[in-house]
Coordinates of C-alpha atoms and ligand atoms in Angstrom, one line a residue:
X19 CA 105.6 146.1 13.1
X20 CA 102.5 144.0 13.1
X21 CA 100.6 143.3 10.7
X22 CA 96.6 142.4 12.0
X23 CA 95.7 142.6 15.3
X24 CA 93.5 140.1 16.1
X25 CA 90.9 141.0 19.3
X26 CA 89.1 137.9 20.9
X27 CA 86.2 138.3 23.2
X28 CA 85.9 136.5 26.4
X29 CA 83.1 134.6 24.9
X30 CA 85.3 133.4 21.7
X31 CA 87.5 130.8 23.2
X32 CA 87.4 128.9 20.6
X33 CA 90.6 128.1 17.8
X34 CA 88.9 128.0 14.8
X35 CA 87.3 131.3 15.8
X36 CA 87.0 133.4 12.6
X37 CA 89.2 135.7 13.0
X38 CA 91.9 133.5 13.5
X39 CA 91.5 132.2 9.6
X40 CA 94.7 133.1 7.9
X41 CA 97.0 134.0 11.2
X42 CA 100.4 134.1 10.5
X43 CA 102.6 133.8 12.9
X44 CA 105.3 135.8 11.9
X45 CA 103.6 139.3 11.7
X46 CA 99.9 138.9 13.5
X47 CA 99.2 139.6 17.4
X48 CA 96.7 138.5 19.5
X49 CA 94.9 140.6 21.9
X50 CA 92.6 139.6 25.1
X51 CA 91.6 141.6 27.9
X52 CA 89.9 141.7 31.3
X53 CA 88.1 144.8 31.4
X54 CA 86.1 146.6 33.8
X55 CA 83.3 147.2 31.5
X56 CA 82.7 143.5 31.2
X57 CA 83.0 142.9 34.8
X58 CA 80.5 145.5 35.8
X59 CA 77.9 145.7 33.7
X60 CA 75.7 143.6 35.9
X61 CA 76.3 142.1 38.8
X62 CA 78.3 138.7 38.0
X63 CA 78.0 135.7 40.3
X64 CA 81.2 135.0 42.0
X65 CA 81.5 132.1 40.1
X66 CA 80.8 133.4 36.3
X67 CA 83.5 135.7 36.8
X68 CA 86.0 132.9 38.0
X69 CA 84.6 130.7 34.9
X70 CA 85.1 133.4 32.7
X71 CA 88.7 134.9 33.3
X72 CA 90.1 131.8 34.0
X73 CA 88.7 130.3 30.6
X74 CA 90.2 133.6 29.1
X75 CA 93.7 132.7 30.8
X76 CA 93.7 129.1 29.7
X77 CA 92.8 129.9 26.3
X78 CA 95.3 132.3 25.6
X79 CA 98.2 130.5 27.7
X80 CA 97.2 127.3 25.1
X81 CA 97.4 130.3 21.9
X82 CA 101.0 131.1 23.3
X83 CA 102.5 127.4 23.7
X84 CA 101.1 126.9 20.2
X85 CA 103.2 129.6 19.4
X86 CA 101.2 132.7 19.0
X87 CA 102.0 135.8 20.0
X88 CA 99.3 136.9 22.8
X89 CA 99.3 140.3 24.5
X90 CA 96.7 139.0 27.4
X91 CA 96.2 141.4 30.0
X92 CA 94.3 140.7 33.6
X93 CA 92.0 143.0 35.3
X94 CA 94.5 144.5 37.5
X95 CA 97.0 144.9 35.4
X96 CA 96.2 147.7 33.3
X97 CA 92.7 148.1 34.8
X98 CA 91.3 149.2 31.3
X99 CA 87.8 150.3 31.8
X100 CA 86.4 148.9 28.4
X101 CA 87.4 147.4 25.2
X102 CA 88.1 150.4 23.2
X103 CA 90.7 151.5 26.0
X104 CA 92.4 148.0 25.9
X105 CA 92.4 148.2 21.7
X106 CA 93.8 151.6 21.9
X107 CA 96.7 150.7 24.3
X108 CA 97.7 147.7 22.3
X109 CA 97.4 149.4 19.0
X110 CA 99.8 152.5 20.4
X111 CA 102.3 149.4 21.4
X112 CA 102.2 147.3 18.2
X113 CA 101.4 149.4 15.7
X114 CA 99.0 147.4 13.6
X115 CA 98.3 147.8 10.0
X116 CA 94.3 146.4 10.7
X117 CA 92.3 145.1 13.8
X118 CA 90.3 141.7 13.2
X119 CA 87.4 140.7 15.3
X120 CA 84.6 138.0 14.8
X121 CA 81.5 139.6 15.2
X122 CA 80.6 140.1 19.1
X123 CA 77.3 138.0 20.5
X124 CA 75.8 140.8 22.3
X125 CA 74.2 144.1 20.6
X126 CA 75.8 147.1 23.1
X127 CA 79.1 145.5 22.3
X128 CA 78.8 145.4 18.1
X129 CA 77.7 149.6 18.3
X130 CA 81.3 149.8 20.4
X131 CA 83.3 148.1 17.8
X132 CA 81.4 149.2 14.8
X133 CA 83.2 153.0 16.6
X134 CA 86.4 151.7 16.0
X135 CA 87.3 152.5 12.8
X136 CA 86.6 156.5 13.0
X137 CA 88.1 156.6 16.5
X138 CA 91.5 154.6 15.9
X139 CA 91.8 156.0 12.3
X140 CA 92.6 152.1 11.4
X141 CA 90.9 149.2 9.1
X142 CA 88.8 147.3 11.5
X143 CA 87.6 143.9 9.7
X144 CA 84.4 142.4 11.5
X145 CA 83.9 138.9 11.1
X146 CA 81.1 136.5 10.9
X147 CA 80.8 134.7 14.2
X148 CA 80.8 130.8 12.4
X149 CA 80.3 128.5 15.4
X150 CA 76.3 128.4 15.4
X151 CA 74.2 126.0 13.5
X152 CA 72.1 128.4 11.3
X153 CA 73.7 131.6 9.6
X154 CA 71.6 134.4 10.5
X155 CA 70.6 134.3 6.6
X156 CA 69.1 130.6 7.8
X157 CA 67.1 132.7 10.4
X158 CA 65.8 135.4 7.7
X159 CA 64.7 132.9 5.6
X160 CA 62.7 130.9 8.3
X161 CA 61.4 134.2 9.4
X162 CA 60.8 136.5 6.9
X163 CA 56.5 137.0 5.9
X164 CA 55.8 134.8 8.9
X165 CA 52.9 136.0 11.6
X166 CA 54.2 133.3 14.2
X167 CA 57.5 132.0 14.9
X168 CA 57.4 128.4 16.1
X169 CA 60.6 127.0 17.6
X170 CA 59.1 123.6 16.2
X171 CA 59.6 124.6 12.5
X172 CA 62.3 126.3 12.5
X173 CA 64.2 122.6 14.2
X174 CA 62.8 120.8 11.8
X175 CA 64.6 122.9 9.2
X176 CA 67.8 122.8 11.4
X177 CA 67.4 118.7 11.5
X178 CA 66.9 119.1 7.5
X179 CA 69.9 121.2 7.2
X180 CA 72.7 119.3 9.3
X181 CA 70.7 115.6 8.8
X182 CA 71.4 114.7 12.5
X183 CA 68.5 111.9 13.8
X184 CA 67.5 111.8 10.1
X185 CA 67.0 109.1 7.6
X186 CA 65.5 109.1 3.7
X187 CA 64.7 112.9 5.0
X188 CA 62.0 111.8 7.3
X189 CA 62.8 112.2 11.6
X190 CA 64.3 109.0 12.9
X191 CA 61.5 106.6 15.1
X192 CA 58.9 108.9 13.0
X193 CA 58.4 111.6 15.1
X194 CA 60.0 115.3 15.2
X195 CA 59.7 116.2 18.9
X196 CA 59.0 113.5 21.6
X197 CA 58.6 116.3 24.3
X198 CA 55.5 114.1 25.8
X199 CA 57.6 111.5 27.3
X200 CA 59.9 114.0 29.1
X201 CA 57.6 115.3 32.4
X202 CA 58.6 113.0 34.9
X203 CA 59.1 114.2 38.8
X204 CA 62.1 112.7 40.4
X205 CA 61.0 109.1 41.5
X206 CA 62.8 106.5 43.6
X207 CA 64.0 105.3 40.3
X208 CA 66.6 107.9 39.6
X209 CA 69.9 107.4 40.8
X210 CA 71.7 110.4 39.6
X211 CA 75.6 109.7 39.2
X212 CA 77.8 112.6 40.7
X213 CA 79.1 115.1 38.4
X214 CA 82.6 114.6 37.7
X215 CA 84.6 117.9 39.8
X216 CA 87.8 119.7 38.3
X217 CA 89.9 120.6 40.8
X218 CA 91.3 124.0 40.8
X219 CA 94.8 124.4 39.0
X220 CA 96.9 127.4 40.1
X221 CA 95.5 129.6 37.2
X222 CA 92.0 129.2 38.9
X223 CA 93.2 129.5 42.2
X224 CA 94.7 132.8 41.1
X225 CA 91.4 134.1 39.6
X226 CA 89.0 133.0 42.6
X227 CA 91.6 135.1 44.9
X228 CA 90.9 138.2 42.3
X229 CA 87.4 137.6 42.6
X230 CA 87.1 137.8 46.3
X231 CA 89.6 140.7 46.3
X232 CA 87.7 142.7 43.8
X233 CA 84.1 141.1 43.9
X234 CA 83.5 140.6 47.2
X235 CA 80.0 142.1 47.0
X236 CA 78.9 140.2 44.3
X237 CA 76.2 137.9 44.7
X238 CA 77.0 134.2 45.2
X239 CA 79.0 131.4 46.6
X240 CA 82.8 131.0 45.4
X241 CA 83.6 128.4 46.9
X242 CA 83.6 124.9 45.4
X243 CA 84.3 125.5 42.0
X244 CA 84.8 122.5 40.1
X245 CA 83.7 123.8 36.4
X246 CA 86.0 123.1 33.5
X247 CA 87.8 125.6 32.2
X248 CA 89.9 124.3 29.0
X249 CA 88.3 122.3 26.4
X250 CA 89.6 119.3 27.0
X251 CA 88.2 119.1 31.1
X252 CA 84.8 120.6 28.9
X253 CA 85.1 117.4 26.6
X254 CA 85.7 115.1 29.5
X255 CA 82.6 116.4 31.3
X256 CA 80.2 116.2 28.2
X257 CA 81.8 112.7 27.6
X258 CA 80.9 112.2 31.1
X259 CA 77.3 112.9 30.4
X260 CA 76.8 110.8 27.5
X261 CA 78.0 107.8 28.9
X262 CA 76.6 108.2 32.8
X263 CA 73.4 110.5 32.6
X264 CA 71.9 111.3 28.7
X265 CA 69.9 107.8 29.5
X266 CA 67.8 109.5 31.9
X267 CA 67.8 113.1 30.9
X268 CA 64.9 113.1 28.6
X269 CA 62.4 111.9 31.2
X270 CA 63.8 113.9 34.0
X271 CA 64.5 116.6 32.5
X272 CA 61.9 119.0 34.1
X273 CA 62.1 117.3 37.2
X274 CA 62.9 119.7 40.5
X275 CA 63.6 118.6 43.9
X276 CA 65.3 120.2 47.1
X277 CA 68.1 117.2 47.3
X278 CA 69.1 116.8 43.4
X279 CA 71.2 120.3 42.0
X280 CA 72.1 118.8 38.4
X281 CA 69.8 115.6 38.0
X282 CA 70.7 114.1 34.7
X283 CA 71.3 117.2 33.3
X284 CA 74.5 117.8 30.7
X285 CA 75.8 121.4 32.4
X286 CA 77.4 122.1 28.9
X287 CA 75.8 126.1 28.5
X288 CA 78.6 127.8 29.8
X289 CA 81.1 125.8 27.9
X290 CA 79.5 126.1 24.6
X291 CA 78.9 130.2 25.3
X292 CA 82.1 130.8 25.7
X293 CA 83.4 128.6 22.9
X294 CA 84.9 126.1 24.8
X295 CA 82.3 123.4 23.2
X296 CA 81.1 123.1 19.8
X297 CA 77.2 122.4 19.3
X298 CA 77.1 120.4 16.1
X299 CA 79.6 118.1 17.7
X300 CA 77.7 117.8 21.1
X301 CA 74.7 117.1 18.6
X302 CA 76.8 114.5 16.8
X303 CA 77.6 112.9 19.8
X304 CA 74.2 112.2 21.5
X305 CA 73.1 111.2 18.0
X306 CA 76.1 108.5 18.3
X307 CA 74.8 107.5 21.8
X308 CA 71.3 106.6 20.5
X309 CA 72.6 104.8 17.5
X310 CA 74.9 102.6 19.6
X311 CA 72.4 101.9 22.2
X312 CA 73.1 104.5 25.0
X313 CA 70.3 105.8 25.1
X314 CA 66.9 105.9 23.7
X315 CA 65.5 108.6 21.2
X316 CA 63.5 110.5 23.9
X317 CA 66.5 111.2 25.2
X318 CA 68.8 111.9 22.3
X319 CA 65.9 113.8 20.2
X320 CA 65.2 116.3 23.5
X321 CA 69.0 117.0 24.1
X322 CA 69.5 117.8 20.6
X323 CA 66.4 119.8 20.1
X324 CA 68.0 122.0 22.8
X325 CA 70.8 122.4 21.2
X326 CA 69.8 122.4 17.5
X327 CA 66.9 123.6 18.0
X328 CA 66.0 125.8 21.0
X329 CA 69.4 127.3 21.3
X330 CA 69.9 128.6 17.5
X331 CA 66.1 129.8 17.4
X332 CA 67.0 132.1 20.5
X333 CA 70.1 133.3 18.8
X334 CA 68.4 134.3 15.6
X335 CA 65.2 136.1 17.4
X336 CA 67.7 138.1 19.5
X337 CA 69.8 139.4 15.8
X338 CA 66.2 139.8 14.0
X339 CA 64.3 142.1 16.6
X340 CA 67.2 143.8 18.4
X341 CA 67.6 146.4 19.9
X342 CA 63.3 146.8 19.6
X343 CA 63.3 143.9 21.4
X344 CA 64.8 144.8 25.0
X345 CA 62.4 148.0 25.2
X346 CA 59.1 145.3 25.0
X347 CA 57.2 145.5 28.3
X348 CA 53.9 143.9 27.4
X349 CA 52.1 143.7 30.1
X350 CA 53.6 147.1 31.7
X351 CA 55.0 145.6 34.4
X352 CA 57.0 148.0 36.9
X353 CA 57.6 146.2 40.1
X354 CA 60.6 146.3 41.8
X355 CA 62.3 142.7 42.3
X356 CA 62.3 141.4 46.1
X357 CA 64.7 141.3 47.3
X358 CA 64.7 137.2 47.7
X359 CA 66.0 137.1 44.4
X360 CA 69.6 138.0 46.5
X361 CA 68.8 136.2 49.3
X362 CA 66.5 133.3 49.7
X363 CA 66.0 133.5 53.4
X364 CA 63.8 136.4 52.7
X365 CA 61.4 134.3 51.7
X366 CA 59.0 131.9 53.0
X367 CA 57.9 130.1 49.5
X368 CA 59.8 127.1 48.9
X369 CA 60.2 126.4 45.7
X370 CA 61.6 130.1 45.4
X371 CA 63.4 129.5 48.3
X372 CA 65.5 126.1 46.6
X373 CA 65.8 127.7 43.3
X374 CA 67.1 131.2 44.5
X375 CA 70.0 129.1 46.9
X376 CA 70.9 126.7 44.3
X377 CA 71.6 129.6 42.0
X378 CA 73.8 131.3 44.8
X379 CA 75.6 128.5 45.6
X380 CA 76.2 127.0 41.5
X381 CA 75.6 129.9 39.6
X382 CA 73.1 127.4 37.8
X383 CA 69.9 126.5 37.7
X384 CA 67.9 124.0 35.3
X385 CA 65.6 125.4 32.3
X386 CA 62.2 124.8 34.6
X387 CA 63.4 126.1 37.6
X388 CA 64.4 129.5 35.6
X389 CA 61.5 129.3 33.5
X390 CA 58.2 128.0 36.3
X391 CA 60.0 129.1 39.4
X392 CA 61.9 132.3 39.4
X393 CA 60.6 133.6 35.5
X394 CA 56.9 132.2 36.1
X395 CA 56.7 134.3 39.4
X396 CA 58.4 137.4 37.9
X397 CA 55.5 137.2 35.3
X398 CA 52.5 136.4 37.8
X399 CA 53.8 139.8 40.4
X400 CA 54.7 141.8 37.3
X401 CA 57.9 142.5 38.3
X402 CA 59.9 145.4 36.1
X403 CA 61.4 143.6 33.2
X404 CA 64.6 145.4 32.9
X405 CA 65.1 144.3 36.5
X406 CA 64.2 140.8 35.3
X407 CA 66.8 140.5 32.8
X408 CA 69.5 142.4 34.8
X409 CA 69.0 139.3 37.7
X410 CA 68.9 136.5 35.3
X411 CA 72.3 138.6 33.4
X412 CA 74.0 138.6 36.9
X413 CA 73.2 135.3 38.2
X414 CA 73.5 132.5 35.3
X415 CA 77.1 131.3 34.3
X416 CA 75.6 130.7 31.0
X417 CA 74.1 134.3 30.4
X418 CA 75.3 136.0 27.4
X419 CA 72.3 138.6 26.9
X420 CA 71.6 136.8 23.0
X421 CA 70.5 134.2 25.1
X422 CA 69.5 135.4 28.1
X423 CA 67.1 138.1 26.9
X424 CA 65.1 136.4 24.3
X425 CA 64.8 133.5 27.0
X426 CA 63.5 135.5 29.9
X427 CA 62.2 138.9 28.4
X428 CA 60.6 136.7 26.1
X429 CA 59.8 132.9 27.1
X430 CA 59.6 133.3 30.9
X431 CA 58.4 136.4 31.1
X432 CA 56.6 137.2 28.1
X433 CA 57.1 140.9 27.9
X434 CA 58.1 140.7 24.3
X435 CA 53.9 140.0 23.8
X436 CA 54.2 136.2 22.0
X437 CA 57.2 136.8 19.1
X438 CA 59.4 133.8 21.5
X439 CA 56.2 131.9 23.2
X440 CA 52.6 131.3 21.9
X441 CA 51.3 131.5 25.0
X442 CA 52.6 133.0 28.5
X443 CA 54.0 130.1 30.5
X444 CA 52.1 131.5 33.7
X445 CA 51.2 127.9 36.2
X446 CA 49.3 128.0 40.0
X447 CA 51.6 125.7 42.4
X448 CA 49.5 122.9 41.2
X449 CA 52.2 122.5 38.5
X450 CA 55.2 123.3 40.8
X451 CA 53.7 120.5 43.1
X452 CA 53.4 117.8 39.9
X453 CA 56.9 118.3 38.8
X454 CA 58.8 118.7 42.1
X455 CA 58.9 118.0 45.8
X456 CA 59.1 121.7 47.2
X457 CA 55.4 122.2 48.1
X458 CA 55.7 118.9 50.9
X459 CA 57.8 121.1 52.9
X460 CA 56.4 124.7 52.6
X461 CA 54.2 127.1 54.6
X462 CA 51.8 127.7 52.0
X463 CA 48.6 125.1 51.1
X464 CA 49.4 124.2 47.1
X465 CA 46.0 123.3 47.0
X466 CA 43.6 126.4 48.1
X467 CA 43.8 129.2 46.9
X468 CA 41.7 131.6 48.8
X469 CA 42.7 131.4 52.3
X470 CA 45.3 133.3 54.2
X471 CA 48.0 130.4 53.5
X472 CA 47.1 129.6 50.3
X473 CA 50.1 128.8 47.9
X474 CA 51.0 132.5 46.6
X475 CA 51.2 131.3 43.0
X476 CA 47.3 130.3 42.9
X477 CA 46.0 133.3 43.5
X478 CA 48.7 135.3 42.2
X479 CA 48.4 133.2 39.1
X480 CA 44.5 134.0 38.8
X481 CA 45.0 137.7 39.6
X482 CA 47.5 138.1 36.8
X483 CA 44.6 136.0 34.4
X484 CA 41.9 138.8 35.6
X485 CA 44.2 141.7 35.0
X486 CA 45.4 140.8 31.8
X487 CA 42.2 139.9 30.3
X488 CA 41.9 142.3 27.7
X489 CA 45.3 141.1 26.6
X490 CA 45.4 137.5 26.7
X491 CA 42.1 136.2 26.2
X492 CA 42.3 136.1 22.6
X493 CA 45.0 133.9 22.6
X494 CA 43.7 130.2 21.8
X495 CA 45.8 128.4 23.9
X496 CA 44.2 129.8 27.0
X497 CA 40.8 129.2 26.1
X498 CA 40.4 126.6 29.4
X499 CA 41.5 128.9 31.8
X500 CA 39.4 131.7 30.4
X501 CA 36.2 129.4 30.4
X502 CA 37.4 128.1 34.2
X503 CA 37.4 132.1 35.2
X504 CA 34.0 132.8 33.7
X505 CA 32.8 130.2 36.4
X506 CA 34.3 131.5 39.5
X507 CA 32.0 133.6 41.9
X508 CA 32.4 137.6 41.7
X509 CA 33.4 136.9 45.9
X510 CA 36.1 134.4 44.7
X511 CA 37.1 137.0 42.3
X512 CA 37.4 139.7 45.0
X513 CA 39.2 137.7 47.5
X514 CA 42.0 136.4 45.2
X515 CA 42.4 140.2 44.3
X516 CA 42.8 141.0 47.7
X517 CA 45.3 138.2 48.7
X518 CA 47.4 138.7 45.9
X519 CA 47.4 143.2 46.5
X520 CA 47.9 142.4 50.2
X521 CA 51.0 139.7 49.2
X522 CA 52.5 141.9 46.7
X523 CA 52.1 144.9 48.8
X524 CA 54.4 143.1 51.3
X525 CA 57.5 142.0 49.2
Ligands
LIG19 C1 81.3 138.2 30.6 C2 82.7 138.8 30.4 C3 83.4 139.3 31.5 C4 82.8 139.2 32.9 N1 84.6 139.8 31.4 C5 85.1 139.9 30.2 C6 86.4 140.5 30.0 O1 87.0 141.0 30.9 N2 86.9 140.5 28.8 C7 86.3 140.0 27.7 O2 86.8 140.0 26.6 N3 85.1 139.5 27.8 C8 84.5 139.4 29.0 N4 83.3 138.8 29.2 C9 82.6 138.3 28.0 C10 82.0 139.5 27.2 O3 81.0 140.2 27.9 C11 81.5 139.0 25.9 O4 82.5 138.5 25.1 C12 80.9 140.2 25.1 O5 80.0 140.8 25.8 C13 80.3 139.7 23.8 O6 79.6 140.6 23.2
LIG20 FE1 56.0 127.0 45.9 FE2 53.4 127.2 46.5 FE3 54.5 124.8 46.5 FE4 55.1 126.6 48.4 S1 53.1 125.6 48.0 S2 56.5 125.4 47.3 S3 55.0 128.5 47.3 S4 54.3 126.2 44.7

């Protein structure tokens, strides 16, 4: 007879997960699952799939040496077609007295648990997911009576709370944010160290050959996987990162080029979405680095404010304005997505072109090339924001939709109308060609924009300034472009209309 029955998620990898307080060993169970459900509800990259089961296998393999008892079952085992189905098999098995769960991160799967307790006739305990920064209480407080939610604020608070880069309560080197030194391009001076690669064990090797057994339609590459997937290969690449790369990563951090995939970047999101990393830790450590002289604060202050900062305020906008939030289409924007968002031979842009490949092939992709590449252009060619989200779900092995959505539906896109940005991040190629090298070897002219080969995201990015004028030009922080459109001639006005109808017409 078993006492509780303890569910964890595939995103829970973690042993101090909360509802493993108070396991004993000799009458509570363990139960994780593959499910179909999970695996289908977008379209995984090949390689988020392999990340994520094999994480799940290594985890509980680890639970069972440490002597717990695990009921783990894979995909084709049982072939349970959600997490209900699993629960209800296991609970038929072991008879549980009650069923223990932390608190899932996405919304569609809390209404699914919260069913469990009238379906299964059983106690079902949810439990207070306890590995972010801020409690959601943290969140309400920061956002409760407020008109505008700034990121900013709300890291102060988070520096105030946990004291990291802190001293005598003021921000260490006297500024909060030093965001100004980081918008450098790649320059001759970056030499990138390679990323350390984890081989495949025979656990992976198991997964990837389920994956192309049962995947083989998904998008992306599989082969080449060399992401951890046990905490201590996780710890070993972070470490990695601190020592070798957090130097540089402040000012290259927005840096894009068609030769560099990870630049000086950490590649900790998946690890920390799944649990595999803790964040105040990470913080703790690049907080070390600059004290011993690793690196300096521009770089240690812009890591952590991802982490600290960026990361937690995502997390609480996604728990304050679900489910509302999803439905959000500001600017009504209906477009299907082209289909070079699959396949980047479809099109002739560049910089679309890089960033769509080097998503296929790593399941990854850096936070400007999501945000001005892929995000900025879903914006400019109002393209259907439910079809948005559903790519950025698919492709990213980091995406977890509390993080996912408020990122893209919000920053990147800006269908949520300004509650995540203050203004729409919406840039011409000028931008593109300042922070990367994509626009030296493309078709288009980056620097017209009303001839036949102008760069599409000049005029596209005018266009989408005309048409959303009675929206947008309100909004302070586009004040120059506003007073730069009053200027333009009524015929420069017409033809950027008609290259950007005839362009969008054709995708
Ligand atoms: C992303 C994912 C996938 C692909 N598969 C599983 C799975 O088979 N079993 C599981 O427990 N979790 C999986 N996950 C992660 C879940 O989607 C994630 O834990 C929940 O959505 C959180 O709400
Ligand atoms: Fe992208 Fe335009 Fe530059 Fe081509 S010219 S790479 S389309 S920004």
């Amino acid at each position: 007879m078993t006492r509780n029955l303890i569910f964890i998620l595939g995103d829970q990898l973690s042993n101090n997960i909360s509802s493993l307080k108070n396991f004993d060993k000799s009458q509570d169970k363990i139960l994780i699952a593959e499910v179909n459900s999970e695996a289908n509800y977008v379209n995984h990259h090949k390689k988020k799939l392999v990340f994520i089961f094999s994480a799940m296998r290594h985890f509980a393999k680890n639970l069972i040496k440490n002597g717990y008892d695990v009921s783990y079952y894979k995909l084709n085992d049982e072939s349970f077609s959600d997490f209900s189905e699993a629960l209800n098999f296991q609970i038929n098995k072991s008879r549980p007295e009650k069923i223990i769960v932390t608190s899932p991160s996405e919304f569609r799967v809390v209404k699914e648990i919260e069913s469990w307790q009238k379906k299964f006739n059983i106690l079902v305990e949810i439990r207070t997911d306890d590995r972010f920064i801020a409690s959601q209480q943290d969140f309400i407080d920061f956002a409760k009576n407020k008109k505008n939610l700034l990121m900013e604020f709300f890291y102060r608070k988070m520096r105030q709370k946990t004291q990291i880069l802190m001293k005598d309560n003021k921000p260490i080197g006297g500024k909060w944010n030093y965001d100004a030194e980081n918008r450098n391009k790649f320059d001759k001076n970056a030499k990138i160290p390679d990323q350390i690669k984890i081989e495949p064990d025979n656990i992976t090797k198991e997964v990837i050959e389920l994956v192309k057994n049962n995947f083989s339609d998904n998008f992306g590459e599989i082969d080449n996987f060399y992401y951890a997937v046990k905490k201590e290969d996780a710890k070993k690449l972070f470490d990695d990162f601190i020592k070798n790369r957090l130097k540089d990563f402040g000012k290259y951090q927005d840096g894009m080029s068609d030769e560099i995939e990870f630049g000086f970047h950490s590649i900790i999101s998946l690890y920390l979405n799944v649990g595999l990393l803790d964040p105040l830790e990470m913080c703790k450590k690049a907080e070390e680095a600059y004290f011993s002289g690793l690196c300096d604060i521009n770089s240690a202050e812009g890591f952590i404010r991802q982490i600290l900062g960026w990361r937690e305020f995502i997390r609480g906008i996604y728990w304050f304005k679900m489910p509302q939030y999803k439905e959000l289409n500001f600017f009504k924007a209906k477009k299907k997505l082209p289909e070079f968002y699959w396949n980047e031979e479809r099109t002739e842009m560049n910089c679309l072109k890089n960033v769509v490949k080097q998503t296929r092939k790593n399941a990854y992709s850096h936070h400007i090339q999501r945000l001005m590449i892929t995000g900025n252009f879903a914006m400019l060619a109002a393209l259907d924001p439910k079809e948005v989200n559903d790519w950025y779900m698919s492709v990213y092995f980091d995406a977890f939709e509390w993080v996912e959505l408020p990122n893209t539906h919000g920053m990147a896109i800006f269908a949520d109308g300004g509650i995540v940005a203050s203004k729409p991040y919406a840039a011409s190629g000028n931008y593109i060609n300042k922070m990367s090298n994509f626009c030296k070897n493309c078709r288009y002219n980056h620097k017209t924009t009303l001839e036949e080969d102008s760069c599409p995201f000049n005029y596209l990015y005018w266009n989408f300034m005309m048409k959303n004028e009675e929206l947008l030009k309100n909004n302070p922080r586009l004040k120059f472009p506003y007073a730069n459109l009053k200027k333009r001639q009524e015929q420069d006005k017409k033809t950027i209309k008609n290259l950007a109808e005839k362009f969008l017409s054709k995708i």
